PDB file of C-alpha atoms in Angstrom:
ATOM      1  CA  SER Y   1     -21.087  -5.607  -2.484  1.00 68.00           C
ATOM      2  CA  GLN Y   2     -22.170  -4.183   0.951  1.00 72.00           C
ATOM      3  CA  THR Y   3     -24.788  -1.556   1.518  1.00 89.00           C
ATOM      4  CA  ILE Y   4     -24.930   0.540   4.878  1.00 94.00           C
ATOM      5  CA  HIS Y   5     -28.351   2.060   5.596  1.00 94.00           C
ATOM      6  CA  GLN Y   6     -28.414   4.979   8.018  1.00 96.00           C
ATOM      7  CA  TRP Y   7     -31.413   7.007   9.298  1.00 90.00           C
ATOM      8  CA  PRO Y   8     -32.360   9.427   9.783  1.00 91.00           C
ATOM      9  CA  ALA Y   9     -30.245  11.745   7.396  1.00 93.00           C
ATOM     10  CA  THR Y  10     -30.815  14.565   9.760  1.00 95.00           C
ATOM     11  CA  LEU Y  11     -32.377  15.115  12.998  1.00 97.00           C
ATOM     12  CA  VAL Y  12     -32.883  18.349  15.082  1.00 97.00           C
ATOM     13  CA  GLN Y  13     -33.604  17.295  18.760  1.00 97.00           C
ATOM     14  CA  PRO Y  14     -33.894  19.481  22.019  1.00 98.00           C
ATOM     15  CA  VAL Y  15     -31.660  19.391  24.974  1.00 97.00           C
ATOM     16  CA  GLY Y  16     -32.425  16.362  27.195  1.00 97.00           C
ATOM     17  CA  SER Y  17     -34.248  14.306  24.819  1.00 97.00           C
ATOM     18  CA  PRO Y  18     -33.629  10.663  23.889  1.00 97.00           C
ATOM     19  CA  LEU Y  19     -31.658   9.679  20.880  1.00 96.00           C
ATOM     20  CA  SER Y  20     -31.698   6.318  18.803  1.00 96.00           C
ATOM     21  CA  LEU Y  21     -29.728   6.399  15.317  1.00 96.00           C
ATOM     22  CA  GLU Y  22     -29.855   3.006  13.527  1.00 96.00           C
ATOM     23  CA  CYS Y  23     -27.385   1.555  10.953  1.00 96.00           C
ATOM     24  CA  THR Y  24     -27.979  -1.719   9.137  1.00 96.00           C
ATOM     25  CA  VAL Y  25     -25.805  -3.414   6.818  1.00 95.00           C
ATOM     26  CA  GLU Y  26     -26.670  -5.670   3.467  1.00 92.00           C
ATOM     27  CA  GLY Y  27     -24.705  -7.927   1.672  1.00 87.00           C
ATOM     28  CA  THR Y  28     -22.220  -9.375   4.189  1.00 84.00           C
ATOM     29  CA  SER Y  29     -22.256 -11.308   7.443  1.00 84.00           C
ATOM     30  CA  ASN Y  30     -20.486 -10.934  10.568  1.00 88.00           C
ATOM     31  CA  PRO Y  31     -18.856  -7.436   9.673  1.00 92.00           C
ATOM     32  CA  ASN Y  32     -17.183  -4.991  12.239  1.00 93.00           C
ATOM     33  CA  LEU Y  33     -19.473  -2.086  12.788  1.00 95.00           C
ATOM     34  CA  TYR Y  34     -18.289   1.321  13.984  1.00 96.00           C
ATOM     35  CA  TRP Y  35     -19.532   4.684  14.978  1.00 97.00           C
ATOM     36  CA  TYR Y  36     -17.632   7.564  14.113  1.00 96.00           C
ATOM     37  CA  ARG Y  37     -18.765  11.367  15.077  1.00 96.00           C
ATOM     38  CA  GLN Y  38     -17.486  14.423  13.155  1.00 95.00           C
ATOM     39  CA  ALA Y  39     -17.735  17.714  14.865  1.00 88.00           C
ATOM     40  CA  ALA Y  40     -18.053  20.765  12.884  1.00 79.00           C
ATOM     41  CA  GLY Y  41     -14.668  21.507  11.223  1.00 73.00           C
ATOM     42  CA  ARG Y  42     -13.001  18.540  12.950  1.00 77.00           C
ATOM     43  CA  GLY Y  43     -11.738  15.150  12.040  1.00 85.00           C
ATOM     44  CA  LEU Y  44     -13.487  11.969  12.667  1.00 93.00           C
ATOM     45  CA  GLN Y  45     -13.598  10.734  16.155  1.00 93.00           C
ATOM     46  CA  LEU Y  46     -14.311   6.854  16.812  1.00 94.00           C
ATOM     47  CA  LEU Y  47     -17.141   6.468  19.332  1.00 95.00           C
ATOM     48  CA  PHE Y  48     -17.900   2.579  19.543  1.00 96.00           C
ATOM     49  CA  TYR Y  49     -16.789  -0.519  17.652  1.00 94.00           C
ATOM     50  CA  SER Y  50     -18.454  -3.965  17.559  1.00 94.00           C
ATOM     51  CA  ILE Y  51     -16.983  -7.255  16.334  1.00 91.00           C
ATOM     52  CA  GLY Y  52     -19.866  -9.269  16.719  1.00 92.00           C
ATOM     53  CA  ILE Y  53     -23.587  -9.449  18.483  1.00 94.00           C
ATOM     54  CA  ASP Y  54     -23.887  -7.831  21.865  1.00 93.00           C
ATOM     55  CA  GLN Y  55     -19.988  -7.118  21.852  1.00 93.00           C
ATOM     56  CA  ILE Y  56     -19.274  -3.160  22.072  1.00 94.00           C
ATOM     57  CA  SER Y  57     -16.342  -1.144  22.828  1.00 92.00           C
ATOM     58  CA  SER Y  58     -16.373   2.455  23.990  1.00 91.00           C
ATOM     59  CA  GLU Y  59     -13.599   4.397  22.908  1.00 87.00           C
ATOM     60  CA  VAL Y  60     -14.304   7.844  24.783  1.00 82.00           C
ATOM     61  CA  PRO Y  61     -16.195   8.376  28.058  1.00 73.00           C
ATOM     62  CA  GLN Y  62     -19.461  10.067  26.686  1.00 80.00           C
ATOM     63  CA  ASN Y  63     -23.233  10.518  27.045  1.00 88.00           C
ATOM     64  CA  LEU Y  64     -23.780   7.857  24.342  1.00 94.00           C
ATOM     65  CA  SER Y  65     -24.289   4.153  24.339  1.00 96.00           C
ATOM     66  CA  ALA Y  66     -24.153   1.593  21.563  1.00 97.00           C
ATOM     67  CA  SER Y  67     -25.877  -1.599  20.868  1.00 97.00           C
ATOM     68  CA  ARG Y  68     -25.632  -4.564  18.348  1.00 97.00           C
ATOM     69  CA  PRO Y  69     -28.774  -6.710  18.795  1.00 96.00           C
ATOM     70  CA  GLN Y  70     -28.380  -8.349  15.686  1.00 95.00           C
ATOM     71  CA  ASP Y  71     -25.355  -9.113  13.275  1.00 94.00           C
ATOM     72  CA  ARG Y  72     -26.184  -6.602  10.702  1.00 94.00           C
ATOM     73  CA  GLN Y  73     -27.646  -3.796  13.005  1.00 96.00           C
ATOM     74  CA  PHE Y  74     -25.631  -1.310  15.068  1.00 97.00           C
ATOM     75  CA  ILE Y  75     -27.486   1.320  17.315  1.00 97.00           C
ATOM     76  CA  LEU Y  76     -26.608   4.650  18.848  1.00 97.00           C
ATOM     77  CA  SER Y  77     -28.237   5.964  21.529  1.00 96.00           C
ATOM     78  CA  SER Y  78     -28.675   8.379  24.401  1.00 96.00           C
ATOM     79  CA  LYS Y  79     -31.042   8.967  27.225  1.00 96.00           C
ATOM     80  CA  LYS Y  80     -30.539  12.659  27.419  1.00 96.00           C
ATOM     81  CA  LEU Y  81     -28.853  14.744  24.799  1.00 96.00           C
ATOM     82  CA  LEU Y  82     -26.509  17.389  25.265  1.00 95.00           C
ATOM     83  CA  LEU Y  83     -25.682  20.484  23.086  1.00 95.00           C
ATOM     84  CA  SER Y  84     -22.079  18.615  22.716  1.00 92.00           C
ATOM     85  CA  ASP Y  85     -23.829  15.907  21.057  1.00 94.00           C
ATOM     86  CA  SER Y  86     -24.321  17.735  18.066  1.00 94.00           C
ATOM     87  CA  GLY Y  87     -22.182  16.458  14.976  1.00 95.00           C
ATOM     88  CA  PHE Y  88     -22.235  14.373  11.986  1.00 96.00           C
ATOM     89  CA  TYR Y  89     -22.642  10.516  12.810  1.00 97.00           C
ATOM     90  CA  LEU Y  90     -21.215   7.894  10.612  1.00 97.00           C
ATOM     91  CA  CYS Y  91     -21.623   4.121  10.769  1.00 97.00           C
ATOM     92  CA  ALA Y  92     -18.831   2.483   9.190  1.00 96.00           C
ATOM     93  CA  CYS Y  93     -18.354  -1.248   8.280  1.00 95.00           C
ATOM     94  CA  ILE Y  94     -15.356  -3.609   7.890  1.00 91.00           C
ATOM     95  CA  LEU Y  95     -16.614  -6.655   5.877  1.00 81.00           C
ATOM     96  CA  GLY Y  96     -15.339  -9.527   7.907  1.00 67.00           C
ATOM     97  CA  THR Y  97     -11.930 -11.383   9.029  1.00 65.00           C
ATOM     98  CA  GLY Y  98      -9.087 -10.403   7.211  1.00 71.00           C
ATOM     99  CA  ASN Y  99     -10.262  -7.210   5.881  1.00 77.00           C
ATOM    100  CA  THR Y 100      -9.085  -3.756   6.403  1.00 84.00           C
ATOM    101  CA  GLU Y 101     -11.080  -1.338   4.325  1.00 91.00           C
ATOM    102  CA  ALA Y 102     -13.835   0.562   6.020  1.00 93.00           C
ATOM    103  CA  PHE Y 103     -16.919   1.780   4.166  1.00 94.00           C
ATOM    104  CA  PHE Y 104     -19.320   4.486   5.492  1.00 96.00           C
ATOM    105  CA  GLY Y 105     -23.022   4.899   5.544  1.00 96.00           C
ATOM    106  CA  GLN Y 106     -24.651   8.402   4.387  1.00 96.00           C
ATOM    107  CA  GLY Y 107     -24.662   9.755   7.988  1.00 96.00           C
ATOM    108  CA  THR Y 108     -26.907  11.380  10.078  1.00 97.00           C
ATOM    109  CA  ARG Y 109     -26.555  15.164  11.021  1.00 96.00           C
ATOM    110  CA  LEU Y 110     -27.716  15.614  14.492  1.00 96.00           C
ATOM    111  CA  THR Y 111     -28.600  19.231  15.574  1.00 96.00           C
ATOM    112  CA  VAL Y 112     -29.032  19.446  19.630  1.00 96.00           C
ATOM    113  CA  VAL Y 113     -30.912  22.500  20.155  1.00 97.00           C
TER     114      VAL Y 113
ATOM    115  CA  GLN M  16      -1.986   9.613  22.007  1.00 78.00           C
ATOM    116  CA  LYS M  17      -1.769   8.387  18.739  1.00 83.00           C
ATOM    117  CA  GLU M  18      -2.017  10.873  16.171  1.00 91.00           C
ATOM    118  CA  VAL M  19      -2.657  11.602  12.207  1.00 95.00           C
ATOM    119  CA  GLU M  20      -1.340  15.009  10.933  1.00 95.00           C
ATOM    120  CA  GLN M  21      -2.694  16.853   8.167  1.00 95.00           C
ATOM    121  CA  ASN M  22      -2.342  20.347   6.498  1.00 92.00           C
ATOM    122  CA  SER M  23      -5.998  21.648   6.805  1.00 89.00           C
ATOM    123  CA  GLY M  24      -5.146  24.172   3.650  1.00 89.00           C
ATOM    124  CA  PRO M  25      -7.021  24.718   1.421  1.00 95.00           C
ATOM    125  CA  LEU M  26      -4.625  23.676  -1.038  1.00 96.00           C
ATOM    126  CA  SER M  27      -5.634  25.255  -4.418  1.00 97.00           C
ATOM    127  CA  VAL M  28      -4.409  23.855  -7.939  1.00 97.00           C
ATOM    128  CA  PRO M  29      -5.145  25.004 -11.155  1.00 97.00           C
ATOM    129  CA  GLU M  30      -7.211  22.488 -13.532  1.00 97.00           C
ATOM    130  CA  GLY M  31      -4.798  19.945 -15.074  1.00 97.00           C
ATOM    131  CA  ALA M  32      -2.167  20.251 -12.460  1.00 98.00           C
ATOM    132  CA  ILE M  33      -0.872  17.649 -10.217  1.00 98.00           C
ATOM    133  CA  ALA M  34      -2.326  17.949  -6.578  1.00 98.00           C
ATOM    134  CA  SER M  35      -0.115  16.667  -3.711  1.00 97.00           C
ATOM    135  CA  LEU M  36      -1.548  15.998  -0.069  1.00 98.00           C
ATOM    136  CA  ASN M  37       0.622  15.013   2.894  1.00 97.00           C
ATOM    137  CA  CYS M  38      -0.286  13.081   6.314  1.00 97.00           C
ATOM    138  CA  THR M  39       2.017  11.937   8.861  1.00 97.00           C
ATOM    139  CA  TYR M  40       1.363   9.773  11.819  1.00 96.00           C
ATOM    140  CA  SER M  41       2.929   8.819  15.090  1.00 94.00           C
ATOM    141  CA  ASP M  42       2.434   5.188  15.555  1.00 90.00           C
ATOM    142  CA  ARG M  43       5.578   3.455  14.222  1.00 90.00           C
ATOM    143  CA  VAL M  44       3.753   0.095  14.171  1.00 88.00           C
ATOM    144  CA  SER M  45       0.970   1.116  12.140  1.00 90.00           C
ATOM    145  CA  GLN M  46       0.256  -1.280   9.012  1.00 90.00           C
ATOM    146  CA  SER M  47      -2.750   0.045   7.136  1.00 93.00           C
ATOM    147  CA  PHE M  48      -3.138   3.620   5.538  1.00 96.00           C
ATOM    148  CA  PHE M  49      -6.003   4.870   3.806  1.00 96.00           C
ATOM    149  CA  TRP M  50      -7.242   8.135   1.753  1.00 98.00           C
ATOM    150  CA  TYR M  51     -10.730   9.432   1.987  1.00 97.00           C
ATOM    151  CA  ARG M  52     -12.559  11.948  -0.049  1.00 98.00           C
ATOM    152  CA  GLN M  53     -15.500  13.828   1.575  1.00 97.00           C
ATOM    153  CA  TYR M  54     -17.463  16.216  -0.407  1.00 97.00           C
ATOM    154  CA  SER M  55     -19.041  19.002   1.793  1.00 93.00           C
ATOM    155  CA  GLY M  56     -22.157  17.445   3.651  1.00 92.00           C
ATOM    156  CA  LYS M  57     -21.474  13.989   2.631  1.00 95.00           C
ATOM    157  CA  SER M  58     -19.980  10.941   4.245  1.00 96.00           C
ATOM    158  CA  PRO M  59     -16.094   9.939   3.555  1.00 97.00           C
ATOM    159  CA  GLU M  60     -15.535   7.624   0.230  1.00 97.00           C
ATOM    160  CA  LEU M  61     -12.744   5.289   0.365  1.00 96.00           C
ATOM    161  CA  ILE M  62     -10.209   6.233  -2.660  1.00 96.00           C
ATOM    162  CA  MET M  63      -6.780   4.478  -1.747  1.00 95.00           C
ATOM    163  CA  SER M  64      -5.480   1.967   0.622  1.00 95.00           C
ATOM    164  CA  ILE M  65      -1.623   1.042   1.002  1.00 96.00           C
ATOM    165  CA  TYR M  66       0.084  -1.235   3.282  1.00 94.00           C
ATOM    166  CA  SER M  67       3.658  -1.426   1.798  1.00 94.00           C
ATOM    167  CA  ASN M  68       6.334   0.984   1.215  1.00 96.00           C
ATOM    168  CA  GLY M  69       6.379   2.614  -2.191  1.00 96.00           C
ATOM    169  CA  ASP M  70       3.859   3.866  -4.575  1.00 97.00           C
ATOM    170  CA  LYS M  71       0.245   2.443  -5.420  1.00 97.00           C
ATOM    171  CA  GLU M  72      -1.346   3.506  -8.486  1.00 97.00           C
ATOM    172  CA  ASP M  73      -5.092   3.860  -9.306  1.00 96.00           C
ATOM    173  CA  GLY M  74      -6.130   5.744 -12.088  1.00 97.00           C
ATOM    174  CA  ARG M  75      -5.367   9.356 -11.624  1.00 98.00           C
ATOM    175  CA  PHE M  76      -4.794   8.644  -7.802  1.00 98.00           C
ATOM    176  CA  THR M  77      -0.986   7.403  -6.438  1.00 98.00           C
ATOM    177  CA  ALA M  78      -0.731   6.871  -2.860  1.00 98.00           C
ATOM    178  CA  GLN M  79       3.103   6.846  -1.499  1.00 98.00           C
ATOM    179  CA  LEU M  80       3.937   5.209   1.662  1.00 97.00           C
ATOM    180  CA  ASN M  81       7.462   5.829   3.709  1.00 97.00           C
ATOM    181  CA  LYS M  82       7.321   3.970   6.972  1.00 95.00           C
ATOM    182  CA  ALA M  83      10.607   4.898   8.033  1.00 95.00           C
ATOM    183  CA  SER M  84       9.318   8.480   7.652  1.00 95.00           C
ATOM    184  CA  GLN M  85       6.089   7.561   9.080  1.00 96.00           C
ATOM    185  CA  TYR M  86       4.694   9.648   5.887  1.00 96.00           C
ATOM    186  CA  VAL M  87       1.592   9.047   3.609  1.00 98.00           C
ATOM    187  CA  SER M  88       1.036  11.160   0.436  1.00 98.00           C
ATOM    188  CA  LEU M  89      -1.646  11.218  -2.042  1.00 98.00           C
ATOM    189  CA  LEU M  90      -0.861  12.452  -5.682  1.00 98.00           C
ATOM    190  CA  ILE M  91      -4.011  13.158  -8.109  1.00 98.00           C
ATOM    191  CA  ARG M  92      -2.841  13.818 -11.465  1.00 98.00           C
ATOM    192  CA  ASP M  93      -5.052  15.906 -14.202  1.00 98.00           C
ATOM    193  CA  SER M  94      -6.964  17.545 -11.375  1.00 98.00           C
ATOM    194  CA  GLN M  95     -10.319  18.304 -12.015  1.00 97.00           C
ATOM    195  CA  PRO M  96     -12.826  20.698 -10.383  1.00 97.00           C
ATOM    196  CA  SER M  97     -14.888  17.436  -9.362  1.00 97.00           C
ATOM    197  CA  ASP M  98     -11.746  16.670  -7.306  1.00 98.00           C
ATOM    198  CA  SER M  99     -12.596  19.715  -5.052  1.00 98.00           C
ATOM    199  CA  ALA M 100     -13.231  18.264  -1.265  1.00 97.00           C
ATOM    200  CA  THR M 101     -11.789  17.208   1.551  1.00 96.00           C
ATOM    201  CA  TYR M 102      -9.086  14.514   1.799  1.00 97.00           C
ATOM    202  CA  LEU M 103      -9.142  12.448   4.950  1.00 97.00           C
ATOM    203  CA  CYS M 104      -5.822  10.476   5.748  1.00 97.00           C
ATOM    204  CA  ALA M 105      -6.584   7.671   7.958  1.00 96.00           C
ATOM    205  CA  VAL M 106      -4.177   5.236   9.771  1.00 95.00           C
ATOM    206  CA  GLY M 107      -4.965   1.585  11.033  1.00 91.00           C
ATOM    207  CA  ASP M 108      -4.847   1.592  15.064  1.00 85.00           C
ATOM    208  CA  ASN M 109      -2.901  -1.779  15.924  1.00 72.00           C
ATOM    209  CA  GLY M 110      -3.104  -1.185  19.701  1.00 65.00           C
ATOM    210  CA  SER M 111      -5.676  -3.485  20.236  1.00 59.00           C
ATOM    211  CA  GLY M 112      -5.202  -6.451  17.594  1.00 65.00           C
ATOM    212  CA  ASN M 113      -7.105  -6.217  14.275  1.00 70.00           C
ATOM    213  CA  THR M 114     -10.410  -4.423  15.212  1.00 82.00           C
ATOM    214  CA  GLY M 115     -10.107  -2.409  12.387  1.00 86.00           C
ATOM    215  CA  LYS M 116     -10.139   0.999  14.210  1.00 90.00           C
ATOM    216  CA  LEU M 117      -8.825   4.162  12.193  1.00 92.00           C
ATOM    217  CA  ILE M 118      -7.210   7.213  13.597  1.00 93.00           C
ATOM    218  CA  PHE M 119      -7.994  10.135  11.192  1.00 95.00           C
ATOM    219  CA  GLY M 120      -6.423  13.288  10.420  1.00 95.00           C
ATOM    220  CA  GLN M 121      -8.087  16.618  10.375  1.00 94.00           C
ATOM    221  CA  GLY M 122      -8.213  16.390   6.445  1.00 95.00           C
ATOM    222  CA  THR M 123      -6.840  18.543   3.791  1.00 96.00           C
ATOM    223  CA  THR M 124      -9.406  20.555   1.608  1.00 96.00           C
ATOM    224  CA  LEU M 125      -8.696  20.800  -1.983  1.00 98.00           C
ATOM    225  CA  GLN M 126      -9.634  23.498  -4.487  1.00 98.00           C
ATOM    226  CA  VAL M 127      -9.329  22.779  -8.215  1.00 97.00           C
ATOM    227  CA  LYS M 128      -9.839  26.014 -10.111  1.00 96.00           C
ATOM    228  CA  PRO M 129     -11.110  25.781 -13.756  1.00 94.00           C
TER     229      PRO M 129
END
């Protein structure tokens, strides 16, 4: 079965600092990968998704970017964090073609201060 | 704007009772529907998926889908205190082909009281 690794688990960063969150997947190849954000008391919002290496689609205009340099690696970045970037960041994976069920990593709780 | 609506709750039920969680969605062409359980401070965990009208049972959980009414529900039989969590309804977004994107509701908080 697949395993999704996300790190770090928690992060406190000052406003204006850069960000890099990493997600790696084991046990599968050519997965669809997603970054979701969950703000306090709110539902999950899709930020980016990727169906293959270097193929990134952005869902909402924002201060963040994503990259997929390898098949099973998905990175979320920012050059300068804003207070509004605080939230629970979740990486999700769908296993290959024809599957529809998404599984989540453990998440990174980001607090921008 | 495609939307998924859930009552935020909290829904409070006694231990051993049936908990009924409801969800409506706006996109008529949606084909895939999911229920996730999220404990406080943790990531969502997939508990049920359903694609066809009718009922789908898995242990104490039953998902029900009515595409004509754009309605999905989750029944939890013999509710246990360990079922206390937020339940997220998610609907597959078919707008851009089979990308696997999901639209989530805000979640319903379930409290099972001993």
